[in-house]
Coordinates of N, CA and C in Angstrom, one line a residue:
M1 N -42.6 -88.1 102.0 CA -41.5 -89.0 102.2 C -40.6 -89.1 100.9
A2 N -39.4 -88.9 101.1 CA -38.4 -88.9 100.0 C -38.1 -90.3 99.6
T3 N -38.0 -90.5 98.3 CA -37.5 -91.8 97.8 C -36.1 -91.7 97.4
T4 N -35.4 -92.8 97.6 CA -34.0 -92.9 97.1 C -33.9 -93.8 95.9
K5 N -33.3 -93.4 94.9 CA -33.1 -94.2 93.8 C -31.9 -95.2 94.1
R6 N -32.1 -96.4 93.8 CA -31.1 -97.4 94.0 C -30.3 -97.5 92.7
K7 N -29.0 -97.4 92.9 CA -28.1 -97.4 91.7 C -28.0 -98.9 91.3
I8 N -28.2 -99.1 90.0 CA -28.1 -100.4 89.4 C -26.7 -100.6 88.8
V9 N -26.0 -101.5 89.4 CA -24.6 -101.8 88.9 C -24.6 -103.1 88.1
P10 N -24.1 -103.0 86.9 CA -24.0 -104.2 86.1 C -23.2 -105.3 86.8
K11 N -23.7 -106.6 86.7 CA -23.0 -107.7 87.3 C -21.7 -107.9 86.6
K12 N -20.6 -108.2 87.3 CA -19.3 -108.6 86.7 C -19.6 -110.0 86.1
S13 N -19.1 -110.2 84.9 CA -19.2 -111.4 84.2 C -18.0 -111.8 83.4
E14 N -17.9 -113.1 83.1 CA -16.7 -113.5 82.3 C -17.2 -114.8 81.5
M15 N -16.5 -114.9 80.4 CA -16.8 -116.1 79.5 C -15.6 -117.1 79.8
K16 N -16.0 -118.3 80.0 CA -15.0 -119.4 80.2 C -15.4 -120.5 79.1
G17 N -14.7 -120.4 78.0 CA -15.1 -121.2 76.9 C -16.5 -120.8 76.4
A18 N -17.5 -121.7 76.3 CA -18.8 -121.4 75.9 C -19.7 -121.0 77.1
Y19 N -19.2 -120.9 78.3 CA -19.9 -120.7 79.5 C -19.8 -119.3 80.0
L20 N -21.0 -118.7 80.3 CA -21.0 -117.3 80.9 C -21.2 -117.4 82.4
I21 N -20.4 -116.8 83.1 CA -20.5 -116.7 84.6 C -20.7 -115.3 85.0
K22 N -21.7 -115.0 85.8 CA -22.0 -113.7 86.3 C -21.8 -113.8 87.8
Y23 N -21.5 -112.6 88.4 CA -21.2 -112.6 89.9 C -22.0 -111.5 90.6
H24 N -22.4 -111.8 91.8 CA -23.0 -110.9 92.7 C -21.9 -109.8 93.1
A25 N -22.3 -108.7 93.6 CA -21.3 -107.7 94.0 C -20.3 -108.2 95.0
N26 N -20.7 -109.2 95.8 CA -19.8 -109.7 96.9 C -18.8 -110.7 96.3
G27 N -18.9 -111.0 95.0 CA -17.9 -111.9 94.3 C -18.4 -113.4 94.2
V28 N -19.6 -113.7 94.8 CA -20.1 -115.0 94.7 C -20.8 -115.2 93.4
I29 N -20.7 -116.3 92.8 CA -21.4 -116.6 91.5 C -22.9 -116.3 91.6
W30 N -23.4 -115.6 90.7 CA -24.8 -115.3 90.6 C -25.5 -116.3 89.6
S31 N -24.9 -116.5 88.4 CA -25.4 -117.4 87.5 C -24.3 -118.0 86.6
K32 N -24.6 -119.2 86.1 CA -23.6 -119.8 85.1 C -24.4 -120.7 84.2
G33 N -23.9 -120.7 82.9 CA -24.5 -121.6 81.9 C -23.9 -121.3 80.6
K34 N -24.2 -122.2 79.6 CA -23.7 -122.1 78.3 C -24.4 -121.0 77.5
V35 N -23.7 -120.4 76.6 CA -24.3 -119.4 75.7 C -23.9 -119.8 74.2
K36 N -24.9 -119.8 73.4 CA -24.7 -120.1 72.0 C -25.4 -119.0 71.1
D37 N -24.6 -118.4 70.2 CA -25.1 -117.3 69.4 C -25.7 -116.2 70.2
G38 N -25.1 -115.9 71.4 CA -25.5 -114.8 72.3 C -26.7 -115.1 73.1
K39 N -27.2 -116.3 73.1 CA -28.4 -116.7 73.9 C -28.1 -117.8 74.8
P40 N -28.8 -117.9 76.0 CA -28.6 -119.0 76.9 C -29.0 -120.3 76.2
E41 N -28.3 -121.4 76.5 CA -28.5 -122.7 75.9 C -28.2 -123.8 76.8
G42 N -29.0 -124.8 77.0 CA -28.8 -125.9 77.9 C -29.0 -125.5 79.3
Y43 N -28.3 -126.3 80.2 CA -28.6 -126.2 81.7 C -27.9 -124.9 82.3
W44 N -28.7 -124.2 83.1 CA -28.2 -123.0 83.8 C -28.5 -123.1 85.3
E45 N -27.7 -122.4 86.1 CA -27.9 -122.4 87.6 C -27.8 -120.9 88.0
W46 N -28.6 -120.5 89.0 CA -28.6 -119.2 89.6 C -28.4 -119.4 91.1
Y47 N -27.6 -118.5 91.7 CA -27.3 -118.7 93.2 C -27.7 -117.4 93.9
R48 N -28.0 -117.6 95.2 CA -28.2 -116.4 96.1 C -26.9 -115.8 96.5
N49 N -26.9 -114.6 97.0 CA -25.6 -114.0 97.3 C -24.8 -114.7 98.5
D50 N -25.5 -115.7 99.1 CA -24.7 -116.5 100.2 C -24.1 -117.7 99.5
G51 N -24.3 -117.9 98.2 CA -23.7 -119.1 97.5 C -24.6 -120.3 97.4
K52 N -25.8 -120.2 98.0 CA -26.7 -121.3 97.9 C -27.5 -121.3 96.6
L53 N -27.7 -122.5 96.1 CA -28.4 -122.6 94.8 C -29.8 -122.1 94.9
K54 N -30.3 -121.2 94.0 CA -31.6 -120.6 94.0 C -32.5 -121.2 93.0
R55 N -32.0 -121.4 91.7 CA -32.9 -121.9 90.7 C -32.0 -122.6 89.6
S56 N -32.6 -123.6 89.0 CA -31.9 -124.2 87.8 C -32.9 -124.6 86.8
G57 N -32.4 -124.6 85.5 CA -33.3 -124.9 84.5 C -32.6 -125.0 83.1
Y58 N -33.4 -125.3 82.1 CA -32.8 -125.5 80.8 C -33.3 -124.4 79.8
W59 N -32.5 -124.0 78.9 CA -32.8 -123.1 77.8 C -32.7 -123.8 76.5
E60 N -33.6 -123.5 75.6 CA -33.5 -124.1 74.2 C -33.7 -122.9 73.3
K61 N -32.6 -122.6 72.5 CA -32.6 -121.4 71.6 C -33.0 -120.1 72.2
G62 N -32.6 -119.9 73.5 CA -32.9 -118.7 74.2 C -34.2 -118.6 74.9
Q63 N -34.9 -119.7 74.9 CA -36.2 -119.8 75.5 C -36.2 -120.8 76.7
A64 N -36.8 -120.5 77.8 CA -36.9 -121.4 78.9 C -37.7 -122.6 78.5
S65 N -37.2 -123.8 78.8 CA -37.9 -125.0 78.5 C -37.7 -126.1 79.5
G66 N -38.6 -127.1 79.4 CA -38.5 -128.3 80.4 C -38.8 -127.9 81.8
E67 N -38.2 -128.6 82.7 CA -38.5 -128.4 84.1 C -37.5 -127.4 84.7
W68 N -38.0 -126.5 85.5 CA -37.1 -125.5 86.3 C -37.4 -125.8 87.8
T69 N -36.3 -125.9 88.5 CA -36.4 -126.2 89.9 C -36.0 -124.9 90.7
T70 N -36.8 -124.6 91.7 CA -36.5 -123.5 92.7 C -36.0 -124.2 94.0
Y71 N -35.0 -123.7 94.6 CA -34.4 -124.3 95.8 C -34.6 -123.3 97.0
K72 N -34.8 -124.0 98.1 CA -34.9 -123.2 99.4 C -33.9 -123.8 100.3
D73 N -33.0 -123.0 100.8 CA -31.9 -123.5 101.7 C -31.0 -124.5 100.9
G74 N -30.9 -124.3 99.6 CA -30.1 -125.2 98.8 C -30.7 -126.5 98.4
K75 N -32.0 -126.8 98.8 CA -32.6 -128.0 98.5 C -33.9 -127.8 97.6
P76 N -34.2 -128.7 96.7 CA -35.3 -128.5 95.8 C -36.6 -128.2 96.6
Y77 N -37.3 -127.2 96.2 CA -38.5 -126.7 96.8 C -39.7 -126.8 95.9
K78 N -39.5 -126.4 94.6 CA -40.7 -126.4 93.7 C -40.1 -126.6 92.3
V79 N -40.9 -127.4 91.5 CA -40.6 -127.6 90.1 C -41.7 -127.0 89.2
T80 N -41.2 -126.2 88.2 CA -42.2 -125.6 87.3 C -41.9 -126.1 85.9
K81 N -42.9 -126.5 85.2 CA -42.7 -126.9 83.8 C -42.9 -125.8 82.9
M82 N -41.9 -125.6 82.0 CA -42.0 -124.5 81.0 C -42.5 -125.1 79.7
K83 N -43.0 -124.2 78.9 CA -43.5 -124.6 77.6 C -42.4 -125.0 76.6

């Protein structure tokens, strides 16, 4: 059985002030959040390619921290505590 390699295309992104916004190939926002010294900082959100919220959480000095929420159908589904 032959395997096909999937081409990895970098996500389109743009900076708006201190905020980095990345996009799915279909133009819908994939993630958005603040960047400080090249690392994620503060509150971030990730979205599915249909635009529904997928996950949200906080970064502290480039490390995941606090509570992270996973969403199902755009509604909170699970909360994970980070170190």
